[in-house]
Tab-separated table of C-alpha atoms in Angstrom:
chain	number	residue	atom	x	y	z
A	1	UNK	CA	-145.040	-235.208	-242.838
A	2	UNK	CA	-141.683	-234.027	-244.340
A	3	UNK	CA	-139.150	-236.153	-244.485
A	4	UNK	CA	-140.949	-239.253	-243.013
A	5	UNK	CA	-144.017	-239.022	-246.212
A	6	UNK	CA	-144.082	-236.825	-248.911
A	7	UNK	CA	-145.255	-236.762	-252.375
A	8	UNK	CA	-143.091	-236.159	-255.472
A	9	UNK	CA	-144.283	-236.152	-259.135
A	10	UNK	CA	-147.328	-238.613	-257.852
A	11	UNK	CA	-144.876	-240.859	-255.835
A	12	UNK	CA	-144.264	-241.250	-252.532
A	13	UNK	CA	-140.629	-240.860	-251.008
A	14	UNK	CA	-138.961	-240.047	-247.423
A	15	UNK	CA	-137.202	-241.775	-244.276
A	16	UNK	CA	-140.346	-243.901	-244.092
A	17	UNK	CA	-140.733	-244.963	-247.626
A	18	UNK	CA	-137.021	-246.111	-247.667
A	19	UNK	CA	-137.072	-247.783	-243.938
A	20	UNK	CA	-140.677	-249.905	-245.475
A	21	UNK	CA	-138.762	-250.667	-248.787
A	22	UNK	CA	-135.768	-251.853	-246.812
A	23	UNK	CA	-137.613	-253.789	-244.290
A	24	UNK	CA	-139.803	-255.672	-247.261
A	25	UNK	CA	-136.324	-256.851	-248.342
A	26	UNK	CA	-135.484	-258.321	-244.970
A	27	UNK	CA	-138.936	-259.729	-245.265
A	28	UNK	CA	-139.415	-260.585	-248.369
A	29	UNK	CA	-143.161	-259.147	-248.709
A	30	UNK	CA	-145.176	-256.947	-251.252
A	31	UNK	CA	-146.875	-254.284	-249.755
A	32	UNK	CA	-149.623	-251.616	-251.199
A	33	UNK	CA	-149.451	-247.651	-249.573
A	34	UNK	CA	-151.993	-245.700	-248.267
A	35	UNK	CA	-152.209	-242.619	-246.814
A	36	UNK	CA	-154.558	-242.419	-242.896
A	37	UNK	CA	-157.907	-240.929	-244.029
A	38	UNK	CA	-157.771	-238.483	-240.764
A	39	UNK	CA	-154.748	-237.273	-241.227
A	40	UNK	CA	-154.268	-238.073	-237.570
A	41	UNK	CA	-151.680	-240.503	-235.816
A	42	UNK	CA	-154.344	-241.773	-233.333
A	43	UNK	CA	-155.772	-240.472	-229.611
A	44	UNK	CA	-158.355	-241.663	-227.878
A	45	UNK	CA	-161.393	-239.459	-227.291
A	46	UNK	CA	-163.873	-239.291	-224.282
A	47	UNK	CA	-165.420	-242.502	-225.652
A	48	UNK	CA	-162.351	-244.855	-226.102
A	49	UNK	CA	-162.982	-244.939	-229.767
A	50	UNK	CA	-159.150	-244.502	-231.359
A	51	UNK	CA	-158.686	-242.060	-234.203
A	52	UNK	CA	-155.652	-241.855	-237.183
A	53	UNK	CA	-153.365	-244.348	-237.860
A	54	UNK	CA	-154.191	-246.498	-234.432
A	55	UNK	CA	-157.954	-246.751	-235.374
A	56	UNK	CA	-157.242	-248.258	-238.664
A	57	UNK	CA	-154.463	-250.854	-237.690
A	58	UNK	CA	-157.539	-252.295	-235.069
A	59	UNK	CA	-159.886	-251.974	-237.185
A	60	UNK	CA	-158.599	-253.921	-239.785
A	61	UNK	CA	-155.614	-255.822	-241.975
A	62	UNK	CA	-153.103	-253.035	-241.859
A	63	UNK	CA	-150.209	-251.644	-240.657
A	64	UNK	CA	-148.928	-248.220	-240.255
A	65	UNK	CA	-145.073	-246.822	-240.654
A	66	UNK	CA	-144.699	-243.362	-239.287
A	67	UNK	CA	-143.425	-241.066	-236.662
A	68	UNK	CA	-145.410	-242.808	-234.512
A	69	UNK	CA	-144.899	-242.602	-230.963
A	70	UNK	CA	-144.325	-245.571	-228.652
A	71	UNK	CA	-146.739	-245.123	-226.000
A	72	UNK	CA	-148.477	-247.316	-223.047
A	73	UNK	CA	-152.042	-246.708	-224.416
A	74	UNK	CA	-150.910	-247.367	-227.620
A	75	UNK	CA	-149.440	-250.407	-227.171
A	76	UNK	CA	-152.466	-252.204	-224.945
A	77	UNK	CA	-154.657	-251.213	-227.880
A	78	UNK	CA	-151.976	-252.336	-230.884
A	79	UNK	CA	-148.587	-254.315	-231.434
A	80	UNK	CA	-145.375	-251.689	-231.889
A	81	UNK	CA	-142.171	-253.145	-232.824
A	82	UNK	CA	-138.593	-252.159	-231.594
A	83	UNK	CA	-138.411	-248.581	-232.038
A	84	UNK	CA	-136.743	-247.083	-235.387
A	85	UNK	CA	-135.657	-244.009	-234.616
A	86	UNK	CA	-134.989	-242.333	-230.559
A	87	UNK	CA	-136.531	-239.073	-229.923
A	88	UNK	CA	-137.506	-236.889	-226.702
A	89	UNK	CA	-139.382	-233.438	-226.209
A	90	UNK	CA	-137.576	-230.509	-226.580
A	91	UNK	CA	-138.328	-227.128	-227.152
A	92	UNK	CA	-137.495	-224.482	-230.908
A	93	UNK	CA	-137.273	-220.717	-231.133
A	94	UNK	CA	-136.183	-218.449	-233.071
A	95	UNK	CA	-132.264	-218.003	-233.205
A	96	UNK	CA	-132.327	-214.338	-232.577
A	97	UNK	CA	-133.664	-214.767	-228.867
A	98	UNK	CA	-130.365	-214.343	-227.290
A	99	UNK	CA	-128.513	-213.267	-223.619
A	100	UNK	CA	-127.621	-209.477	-223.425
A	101	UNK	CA	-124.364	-209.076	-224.332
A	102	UNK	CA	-121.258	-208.815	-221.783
A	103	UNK	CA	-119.183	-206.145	-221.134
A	104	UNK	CA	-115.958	-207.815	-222.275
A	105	UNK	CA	-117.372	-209.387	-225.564
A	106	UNK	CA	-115.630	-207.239	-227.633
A	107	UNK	CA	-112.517	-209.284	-226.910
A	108	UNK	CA	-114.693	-212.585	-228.102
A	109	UNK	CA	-113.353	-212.424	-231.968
A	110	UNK	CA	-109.749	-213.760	-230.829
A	111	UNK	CA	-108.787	-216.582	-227.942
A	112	UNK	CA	-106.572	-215.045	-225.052
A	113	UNK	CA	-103.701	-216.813	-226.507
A	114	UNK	CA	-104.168	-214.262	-229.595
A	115	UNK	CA	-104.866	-211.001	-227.407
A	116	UNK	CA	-101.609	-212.047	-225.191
A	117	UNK	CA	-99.567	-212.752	-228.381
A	118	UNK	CA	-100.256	-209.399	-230.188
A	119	UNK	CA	-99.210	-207.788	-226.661
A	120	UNK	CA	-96.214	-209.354	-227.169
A	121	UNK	CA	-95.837	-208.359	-230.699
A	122	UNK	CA	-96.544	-204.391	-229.662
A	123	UNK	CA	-94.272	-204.426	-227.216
A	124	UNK	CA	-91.495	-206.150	-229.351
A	125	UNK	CA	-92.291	-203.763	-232.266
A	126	UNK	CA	-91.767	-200.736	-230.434
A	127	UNK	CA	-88.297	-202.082	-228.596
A	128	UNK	CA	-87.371	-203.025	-231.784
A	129	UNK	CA	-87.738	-199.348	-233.169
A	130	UNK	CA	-86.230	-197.909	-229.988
A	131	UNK	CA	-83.673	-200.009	-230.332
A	132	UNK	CA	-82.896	-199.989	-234.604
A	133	UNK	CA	-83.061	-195.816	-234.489
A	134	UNK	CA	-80.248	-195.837	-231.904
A	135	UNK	CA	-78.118	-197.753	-234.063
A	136	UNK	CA	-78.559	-196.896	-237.362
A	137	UNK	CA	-76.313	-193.716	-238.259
A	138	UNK	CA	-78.747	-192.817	-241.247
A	139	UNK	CA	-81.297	-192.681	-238.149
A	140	UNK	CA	-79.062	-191.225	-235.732
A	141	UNK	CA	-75.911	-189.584	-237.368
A	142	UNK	CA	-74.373	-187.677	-234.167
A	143	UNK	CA	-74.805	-189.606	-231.261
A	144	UNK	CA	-72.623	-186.661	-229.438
A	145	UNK	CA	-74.912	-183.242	-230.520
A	146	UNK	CA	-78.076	-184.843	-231.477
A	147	UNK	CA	-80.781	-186.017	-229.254
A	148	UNK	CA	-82.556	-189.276	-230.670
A	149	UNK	CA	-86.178	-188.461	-231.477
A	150	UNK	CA	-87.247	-191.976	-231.169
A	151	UNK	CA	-87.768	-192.584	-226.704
A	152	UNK	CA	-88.946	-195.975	-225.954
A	153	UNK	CA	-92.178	-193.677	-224.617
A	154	UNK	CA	-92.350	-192.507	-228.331
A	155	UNK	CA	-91.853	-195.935	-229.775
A	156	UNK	CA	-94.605	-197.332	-227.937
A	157	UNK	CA	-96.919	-194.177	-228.861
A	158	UNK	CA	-96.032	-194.395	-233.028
A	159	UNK	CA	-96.580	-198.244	-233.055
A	160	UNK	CA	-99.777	-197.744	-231.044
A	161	UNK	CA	-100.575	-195.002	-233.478
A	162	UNK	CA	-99.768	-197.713	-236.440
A	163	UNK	CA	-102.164	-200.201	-234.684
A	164	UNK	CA	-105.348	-197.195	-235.135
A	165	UNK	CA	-104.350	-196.392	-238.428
A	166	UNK	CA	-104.026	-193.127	-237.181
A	167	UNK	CA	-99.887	-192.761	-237.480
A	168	UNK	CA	-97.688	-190.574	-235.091
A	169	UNK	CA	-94.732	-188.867	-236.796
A	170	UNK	CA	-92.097	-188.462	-237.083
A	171	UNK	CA	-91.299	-191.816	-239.138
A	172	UNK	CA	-88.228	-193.085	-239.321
A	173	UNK	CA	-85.225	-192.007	-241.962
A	174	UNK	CA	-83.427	-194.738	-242.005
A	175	UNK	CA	-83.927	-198.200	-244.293
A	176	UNK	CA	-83.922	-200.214	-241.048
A	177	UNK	CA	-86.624	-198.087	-239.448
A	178	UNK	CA	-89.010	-198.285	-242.220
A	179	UNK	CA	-88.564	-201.871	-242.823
A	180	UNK	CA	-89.938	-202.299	-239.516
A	181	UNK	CA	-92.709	-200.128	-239.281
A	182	UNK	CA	-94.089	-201.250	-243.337
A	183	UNK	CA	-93.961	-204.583	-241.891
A	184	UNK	CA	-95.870	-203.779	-238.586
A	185	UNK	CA	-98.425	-201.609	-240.419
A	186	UNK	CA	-99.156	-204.480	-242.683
A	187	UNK	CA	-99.590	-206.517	-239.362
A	188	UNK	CA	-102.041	-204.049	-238.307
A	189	UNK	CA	-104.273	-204.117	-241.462
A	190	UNK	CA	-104.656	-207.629	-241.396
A	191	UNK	CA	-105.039	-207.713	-237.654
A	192	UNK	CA	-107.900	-205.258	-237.940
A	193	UNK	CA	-109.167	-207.011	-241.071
A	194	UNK	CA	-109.367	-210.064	-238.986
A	195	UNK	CA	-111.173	-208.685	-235.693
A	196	UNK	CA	-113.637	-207.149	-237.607
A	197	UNK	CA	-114.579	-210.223	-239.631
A	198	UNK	CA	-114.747	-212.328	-236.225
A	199	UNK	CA	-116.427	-209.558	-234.412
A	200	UNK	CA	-119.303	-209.704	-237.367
A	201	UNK	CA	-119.357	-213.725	-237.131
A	202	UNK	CA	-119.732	-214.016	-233.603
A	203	UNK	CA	-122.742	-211.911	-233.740
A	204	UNK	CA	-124.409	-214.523	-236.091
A	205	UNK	CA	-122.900	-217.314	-234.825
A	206	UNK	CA	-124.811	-220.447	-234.574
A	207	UNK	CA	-123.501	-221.162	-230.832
A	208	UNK	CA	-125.973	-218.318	-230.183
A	209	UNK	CA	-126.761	-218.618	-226.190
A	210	UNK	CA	-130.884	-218.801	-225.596
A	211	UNK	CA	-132.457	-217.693	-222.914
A	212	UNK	CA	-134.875	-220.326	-223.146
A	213	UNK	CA	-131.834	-222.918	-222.334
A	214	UNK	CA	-134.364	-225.477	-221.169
A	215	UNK	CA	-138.046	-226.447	-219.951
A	216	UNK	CA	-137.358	-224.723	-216.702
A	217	UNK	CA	-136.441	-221.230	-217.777
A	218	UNK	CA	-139.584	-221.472	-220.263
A	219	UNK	CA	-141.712	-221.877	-216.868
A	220	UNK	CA	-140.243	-219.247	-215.384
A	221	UNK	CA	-140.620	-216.240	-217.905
A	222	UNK	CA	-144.047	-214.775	-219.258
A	223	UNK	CA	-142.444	-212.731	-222.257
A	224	UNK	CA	-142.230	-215.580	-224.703
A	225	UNK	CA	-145.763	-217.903	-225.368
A	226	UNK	CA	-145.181	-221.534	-226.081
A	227	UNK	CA	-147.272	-224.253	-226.928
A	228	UNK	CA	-147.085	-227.824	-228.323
A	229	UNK	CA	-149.234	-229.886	-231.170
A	230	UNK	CA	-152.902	-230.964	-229.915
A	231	UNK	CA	-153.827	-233.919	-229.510
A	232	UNK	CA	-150.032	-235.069	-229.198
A	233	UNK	CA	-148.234	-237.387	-227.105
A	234	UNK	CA	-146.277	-234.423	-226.182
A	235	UNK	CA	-149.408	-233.031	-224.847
A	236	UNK	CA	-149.973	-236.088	-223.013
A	237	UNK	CA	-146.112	-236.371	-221.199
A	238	UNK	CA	-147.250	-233.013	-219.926
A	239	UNK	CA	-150.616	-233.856	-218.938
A	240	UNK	CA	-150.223	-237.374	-216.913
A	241	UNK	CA	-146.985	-235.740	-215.580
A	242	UNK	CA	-146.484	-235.627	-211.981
A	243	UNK	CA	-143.607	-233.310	-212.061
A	244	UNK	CA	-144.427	-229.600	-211.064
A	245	UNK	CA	-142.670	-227.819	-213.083
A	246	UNK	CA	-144.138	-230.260	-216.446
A	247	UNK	CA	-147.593	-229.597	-214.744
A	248	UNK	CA	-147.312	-225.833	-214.443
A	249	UNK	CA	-146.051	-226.054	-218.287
A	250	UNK	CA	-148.812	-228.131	-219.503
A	251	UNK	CA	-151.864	-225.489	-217.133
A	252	UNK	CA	-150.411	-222.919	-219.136
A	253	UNK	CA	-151.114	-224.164	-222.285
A	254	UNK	CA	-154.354	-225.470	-221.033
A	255	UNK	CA	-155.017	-221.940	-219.907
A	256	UNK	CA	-153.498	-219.600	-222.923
A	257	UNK	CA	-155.038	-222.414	-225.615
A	258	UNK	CA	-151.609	-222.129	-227.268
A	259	UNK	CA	-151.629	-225.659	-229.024
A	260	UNK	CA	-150.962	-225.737	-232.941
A	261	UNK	CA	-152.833	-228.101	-234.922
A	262	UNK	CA	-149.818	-229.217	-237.240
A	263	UNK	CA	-146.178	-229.464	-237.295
A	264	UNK	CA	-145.999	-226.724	-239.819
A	265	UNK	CA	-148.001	-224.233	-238.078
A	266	UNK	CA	-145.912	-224.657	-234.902
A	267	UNK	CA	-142.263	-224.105	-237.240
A	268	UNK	CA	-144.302	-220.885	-238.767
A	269	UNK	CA	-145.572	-219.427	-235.107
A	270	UNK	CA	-141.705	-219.801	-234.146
A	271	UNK	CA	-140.127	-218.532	-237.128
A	272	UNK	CA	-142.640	-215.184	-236.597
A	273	UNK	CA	-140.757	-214.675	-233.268
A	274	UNK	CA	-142.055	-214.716	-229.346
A	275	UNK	CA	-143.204	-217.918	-229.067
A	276	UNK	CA	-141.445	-221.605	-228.673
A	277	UNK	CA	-143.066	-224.510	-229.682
A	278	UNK	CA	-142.269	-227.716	-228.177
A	279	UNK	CA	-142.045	-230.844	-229.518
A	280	UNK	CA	-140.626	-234.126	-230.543
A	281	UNK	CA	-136.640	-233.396	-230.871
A	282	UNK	CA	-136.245	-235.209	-233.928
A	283	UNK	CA	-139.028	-232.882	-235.607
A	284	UNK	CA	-137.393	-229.958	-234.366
A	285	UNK	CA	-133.793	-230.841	-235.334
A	286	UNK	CA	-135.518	-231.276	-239.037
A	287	UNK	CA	-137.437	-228.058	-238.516
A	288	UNK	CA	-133.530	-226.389	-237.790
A	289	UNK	CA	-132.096	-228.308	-241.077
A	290	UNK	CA	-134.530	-226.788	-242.950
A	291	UNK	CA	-134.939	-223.075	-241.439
A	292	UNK	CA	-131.179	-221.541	-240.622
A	293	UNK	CA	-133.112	-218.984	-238.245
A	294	UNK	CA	-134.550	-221.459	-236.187
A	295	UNK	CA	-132.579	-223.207	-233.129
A	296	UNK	CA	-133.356	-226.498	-230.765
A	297	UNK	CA	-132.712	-225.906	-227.240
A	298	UNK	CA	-130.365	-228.058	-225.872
A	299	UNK	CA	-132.359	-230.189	-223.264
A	300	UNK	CA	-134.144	-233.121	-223.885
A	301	UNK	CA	-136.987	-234.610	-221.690
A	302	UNK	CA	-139.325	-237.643	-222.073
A	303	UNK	CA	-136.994	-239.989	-224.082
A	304	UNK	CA	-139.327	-242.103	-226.302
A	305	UNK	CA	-138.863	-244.241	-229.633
A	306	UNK	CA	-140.782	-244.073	-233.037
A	307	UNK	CA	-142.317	-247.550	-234.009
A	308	UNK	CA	-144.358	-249.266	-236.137
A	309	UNK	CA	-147.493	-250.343	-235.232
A	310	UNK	CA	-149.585	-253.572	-236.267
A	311	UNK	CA	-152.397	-255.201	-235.172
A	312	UNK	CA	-152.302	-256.747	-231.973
A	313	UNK	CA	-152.165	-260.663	-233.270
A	314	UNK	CA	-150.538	-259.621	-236.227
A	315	UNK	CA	-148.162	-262.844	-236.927
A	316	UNK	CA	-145.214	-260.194	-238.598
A	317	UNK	CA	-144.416	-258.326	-235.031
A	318	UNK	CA	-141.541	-260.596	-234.183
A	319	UNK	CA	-139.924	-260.632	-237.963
A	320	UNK	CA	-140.300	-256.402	-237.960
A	321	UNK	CA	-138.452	-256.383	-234.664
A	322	UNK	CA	-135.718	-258.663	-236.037
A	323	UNK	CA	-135.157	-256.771	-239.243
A	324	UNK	CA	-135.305	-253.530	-237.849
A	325	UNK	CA	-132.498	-254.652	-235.360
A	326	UNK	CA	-130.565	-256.152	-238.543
A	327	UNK	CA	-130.833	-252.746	-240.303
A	328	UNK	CA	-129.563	-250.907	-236.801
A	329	UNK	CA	-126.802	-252.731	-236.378
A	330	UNK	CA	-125.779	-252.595	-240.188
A	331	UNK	CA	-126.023	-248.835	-239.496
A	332	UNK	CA	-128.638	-247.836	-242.465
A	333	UNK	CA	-130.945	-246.496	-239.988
A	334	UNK	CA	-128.392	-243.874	-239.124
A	335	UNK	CA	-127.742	-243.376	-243.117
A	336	UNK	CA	-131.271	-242.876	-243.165
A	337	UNK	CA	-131.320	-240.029	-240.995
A	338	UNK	CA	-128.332	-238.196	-241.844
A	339	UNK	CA	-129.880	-238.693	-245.712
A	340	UNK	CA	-133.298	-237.149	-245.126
A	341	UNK	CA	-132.227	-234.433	-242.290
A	342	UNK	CA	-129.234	-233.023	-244.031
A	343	UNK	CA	-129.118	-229.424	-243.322
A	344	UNK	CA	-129.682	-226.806	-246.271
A	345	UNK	CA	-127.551	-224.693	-243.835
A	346	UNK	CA	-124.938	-226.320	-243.810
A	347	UNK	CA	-123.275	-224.301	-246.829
A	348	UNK	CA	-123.969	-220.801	-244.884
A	349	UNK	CA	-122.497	-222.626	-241.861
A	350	UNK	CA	-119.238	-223.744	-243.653
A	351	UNK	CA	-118.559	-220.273	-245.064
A	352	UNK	CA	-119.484	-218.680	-241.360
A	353	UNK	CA	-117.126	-221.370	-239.197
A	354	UNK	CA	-114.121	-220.499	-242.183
A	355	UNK	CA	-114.235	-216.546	-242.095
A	356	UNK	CA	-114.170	-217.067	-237.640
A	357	UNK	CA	-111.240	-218.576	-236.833
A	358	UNK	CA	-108.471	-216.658	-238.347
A	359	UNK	CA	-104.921	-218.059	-237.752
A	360	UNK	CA	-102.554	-215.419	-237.283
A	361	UNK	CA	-99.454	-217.791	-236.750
A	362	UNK	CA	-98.312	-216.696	-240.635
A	363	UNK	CA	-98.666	-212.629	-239.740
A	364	UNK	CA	-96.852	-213.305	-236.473
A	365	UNK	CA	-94.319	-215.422	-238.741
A	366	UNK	CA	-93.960	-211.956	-241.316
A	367	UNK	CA	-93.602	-209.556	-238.630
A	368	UNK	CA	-90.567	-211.492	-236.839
A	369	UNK	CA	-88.805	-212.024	-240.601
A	370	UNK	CA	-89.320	-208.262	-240.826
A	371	UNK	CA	-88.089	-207.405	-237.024
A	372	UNK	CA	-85.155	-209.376	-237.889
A	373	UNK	CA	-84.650	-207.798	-240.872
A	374	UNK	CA	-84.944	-204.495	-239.697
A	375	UNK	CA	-82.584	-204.991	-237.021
A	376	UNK	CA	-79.828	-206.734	-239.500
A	377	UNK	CA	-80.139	-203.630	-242.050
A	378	UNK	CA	-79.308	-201.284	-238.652
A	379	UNK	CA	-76.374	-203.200	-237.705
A	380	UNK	CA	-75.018	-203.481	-241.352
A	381	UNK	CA	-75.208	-199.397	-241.172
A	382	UNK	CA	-73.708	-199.227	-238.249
A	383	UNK	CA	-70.466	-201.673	-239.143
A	384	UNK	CA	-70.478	-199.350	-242.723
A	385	UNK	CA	-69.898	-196.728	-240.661
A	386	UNK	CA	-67.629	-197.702	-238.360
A	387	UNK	CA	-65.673	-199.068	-241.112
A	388	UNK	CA	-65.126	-196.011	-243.262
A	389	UNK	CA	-64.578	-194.248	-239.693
A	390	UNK	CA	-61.820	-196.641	-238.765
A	391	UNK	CA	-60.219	-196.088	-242.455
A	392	UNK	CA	-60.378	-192.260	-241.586
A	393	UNK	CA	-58.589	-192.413	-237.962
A	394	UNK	CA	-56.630	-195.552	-239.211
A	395	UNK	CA	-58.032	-197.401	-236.127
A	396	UNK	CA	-59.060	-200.778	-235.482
A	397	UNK	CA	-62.414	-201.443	-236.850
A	398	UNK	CA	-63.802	-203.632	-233.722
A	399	UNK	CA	-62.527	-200.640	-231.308
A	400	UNK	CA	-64.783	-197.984	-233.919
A	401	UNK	CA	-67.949	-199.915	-233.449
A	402	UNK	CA	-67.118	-200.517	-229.590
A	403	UNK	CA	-66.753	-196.867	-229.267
A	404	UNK	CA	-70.503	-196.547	-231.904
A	405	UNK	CA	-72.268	-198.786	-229.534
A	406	UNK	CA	-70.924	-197.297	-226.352
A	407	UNK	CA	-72.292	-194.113	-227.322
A	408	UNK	CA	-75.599	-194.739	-228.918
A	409	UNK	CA	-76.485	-197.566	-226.169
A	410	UNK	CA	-75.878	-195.483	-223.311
A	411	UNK	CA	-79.147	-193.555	-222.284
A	412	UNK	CA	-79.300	-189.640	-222.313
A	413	UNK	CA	-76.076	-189.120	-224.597
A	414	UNK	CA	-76.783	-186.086	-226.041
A	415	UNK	CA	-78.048	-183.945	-223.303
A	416	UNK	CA	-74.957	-184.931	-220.825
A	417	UNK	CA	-72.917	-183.704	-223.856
A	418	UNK	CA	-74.361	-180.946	-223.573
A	419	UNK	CA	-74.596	-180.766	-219.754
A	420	UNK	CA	-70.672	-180.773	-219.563
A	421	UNK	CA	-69.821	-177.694	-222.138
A	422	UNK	CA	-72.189	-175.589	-220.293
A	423	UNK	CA	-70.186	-176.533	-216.763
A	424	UNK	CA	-67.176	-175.495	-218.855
A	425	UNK	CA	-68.539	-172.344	-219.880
């Protein structure tokens, strides 16, 4: 069973091949494979006669390294050392068997802290505009006669229109104008770029919520069928449970016949959709590695260990125990693992998790250097103005631009202008 066993170019490699070769060092033994006849890792039938891998080790000078469960009949029939490996029961489905969607998840592809920040960035945009057409005389020549086009109502409807890539005219005249609204419609492309990209990644995330979220909600539905391998000691936590709900689980199966007879058959059944197959977590998390569709539910029940089992007055139980406790604690056990469960997903995962979270801090960064600039290029037209004005009327320069900003700051200019020569009249 892949990775524990498998065969390559007439050799045998895997987790279990290393973890014998690495123990025989410890040991200092020489030691001949063989494959169980069966095919079986060993249940008792109505008889008491063992099967698989347990039949052999009592039946004669032999000893068998596998995924093999440390159980209570097991071990009153054979010696298991310390277990190898910790596993549980758990339950795989296909990835795709997701919650309904909310009505808010359209806001999912960016944190509030985002969403809050390009508020703030719409808001300032569009006071920035108000504010730059007002003083820039290439905007806003006669402050006196001419009514300013640019509201703060109409600044806040052409940098919404901006944000749609729709546009809302008219643009500004003025340099200082359109250096702020280039700026904010390159803002907006990227912005848009960016939610659309997250929108399409957290629809194929991997944090995809199940509704199968554990043993419980499997229980309670009849849409998806489930099942686990027969003859297992899977099948057997569920069988001498005394737990309800692991009893109801386990007459259900009894009832629908849903057991699998291998590992592979159960991965297949749940890649084909509408059906979860439950079994030994570490098994699963493989089955995951291997098929990016695939997902492990997050609980895990029945906490057991994989060990190796010998016969019963076999003189090498106490030296397995202490070498496999030497190799734990020297940490190649966990090398082990993460050597023959690496993920073939986890290229298509490290492309997904770098196109997700996009950092906007350096478009917020652009969009203030080109506010700034914007407003710098109005108040440099404004001080060229008042300048040549202050030439022409041979007047102070400061009292020009006082007079400038009095008038173009003050709200309504034009139409109280306008206002008092029709009183006169």
């Amino acid at each position: 069973q892949e990775p524990y066993t498998v065969s390559k170019d007439s050799q045998l490699e895997g987790f279990c091949m290393d973890l014998l070769s690495e123990v025989s060092k410890k040991l200092g033994f020489k030691y001949q494979v063989q494959l169980v006849k069966d095919g079986s890792y060993g249940r008792q039938d109505e008889s008491g006669k063992w099967n698989g891998m347990i039949g052999e080790v009592m039946r004669g000078q032999i000893w068998r390294i596998a995924p093999l469960t440390l159980t209570a009949s097991r071990e009153r029939v054979v010696a298991m050392t310390t277990p190898f490996m910790q596993t549980g029961i758990s339950i795989l489905l296909r990835r795709d068997i997701s919650e309904e969607t909310g009505f808010f998840d359209f806001l999912s592809p960016f944190t509030t802290q985002t969403w809050v920040g390009i508020l703030a960035a719409y808001l300032g945009t569009a006071a920035c505009i108000f504010v730059v057409t007002r003083l820039s005389p290439c905007e806003w020549s006669q402050p006196q006669t001419e009514q300013n086009t640019f509201s703060f109502l109409h600044s806040l409807w052409y940098t919404a229109g901006a944000l749609t890539l729709q546009g809302a005219g008219p643009h500004p005249k003025a340099l200082s104008g359109r250096v702020i609204c280039c700026t904010w419609w390159f803002f907006s492309i990227v912005l848009l770029a960016c939610y659309f990209s997250n929108l399409r990644s957290s629809k194929t995330s991997e944090s995809t919520q199940l509704k199968v979220k554990g043993f419980d909600d499997l229980a309670n539905q009849n849409v998806i069928e489930y099942g686990c391998l027969a003859g297992s000691s899977t099948l057997a936590f569920f069988k001498n449970s005394n737990d309800p709900l692991y009893r109801r689980i386990y007459e259900h199966m009894e009832r629908t016949k849903s057991f699998v007879s291998s590992m592979d058959e159960g991965v297949r059944r749940a890649k084909e959709g509408n059906y979860a197959f439950i079994g030994e977590s570490v098994s699963l998390d493989l089955a995951v590695a291997r098929h990016c569709e695939l997902v492990r539910a997050h609980e895990v029940i029945g906490m057991r260990g994989y060990s190796i089992a010998t016969a019963i007055d076999s003189p090498l139980i106490k030296s397995l125990n202490i070498a496999i406790l030497q190799l734990n604690e020297a940490g190649e056990l966990s090398y082990l693992r993460s050597k023959w469960w690496a993920s073939s997903c986890l290229v298509e995962g490290a492309q997904s998790s770098a196109a997700q979270p996009h950092s906007l801090k350096g478009m917020f960064l652009v969009l203030s250097i080109g506010l700034g600039l914007g407003a710098a290029v109005a108040v440099l037209e404004l001080l060229s103005k008042s300048r040549r004005s202050a030439a022409e009327h041979k007047k102070p320069c400061c009292t020009v631009l006082s007079e400038e900003l009095s008038r173009r700051l003050k709200p309504n200019t034009a139409n109280t202008h306008n206002d008092n020569e029709n009183e006169k009249a």
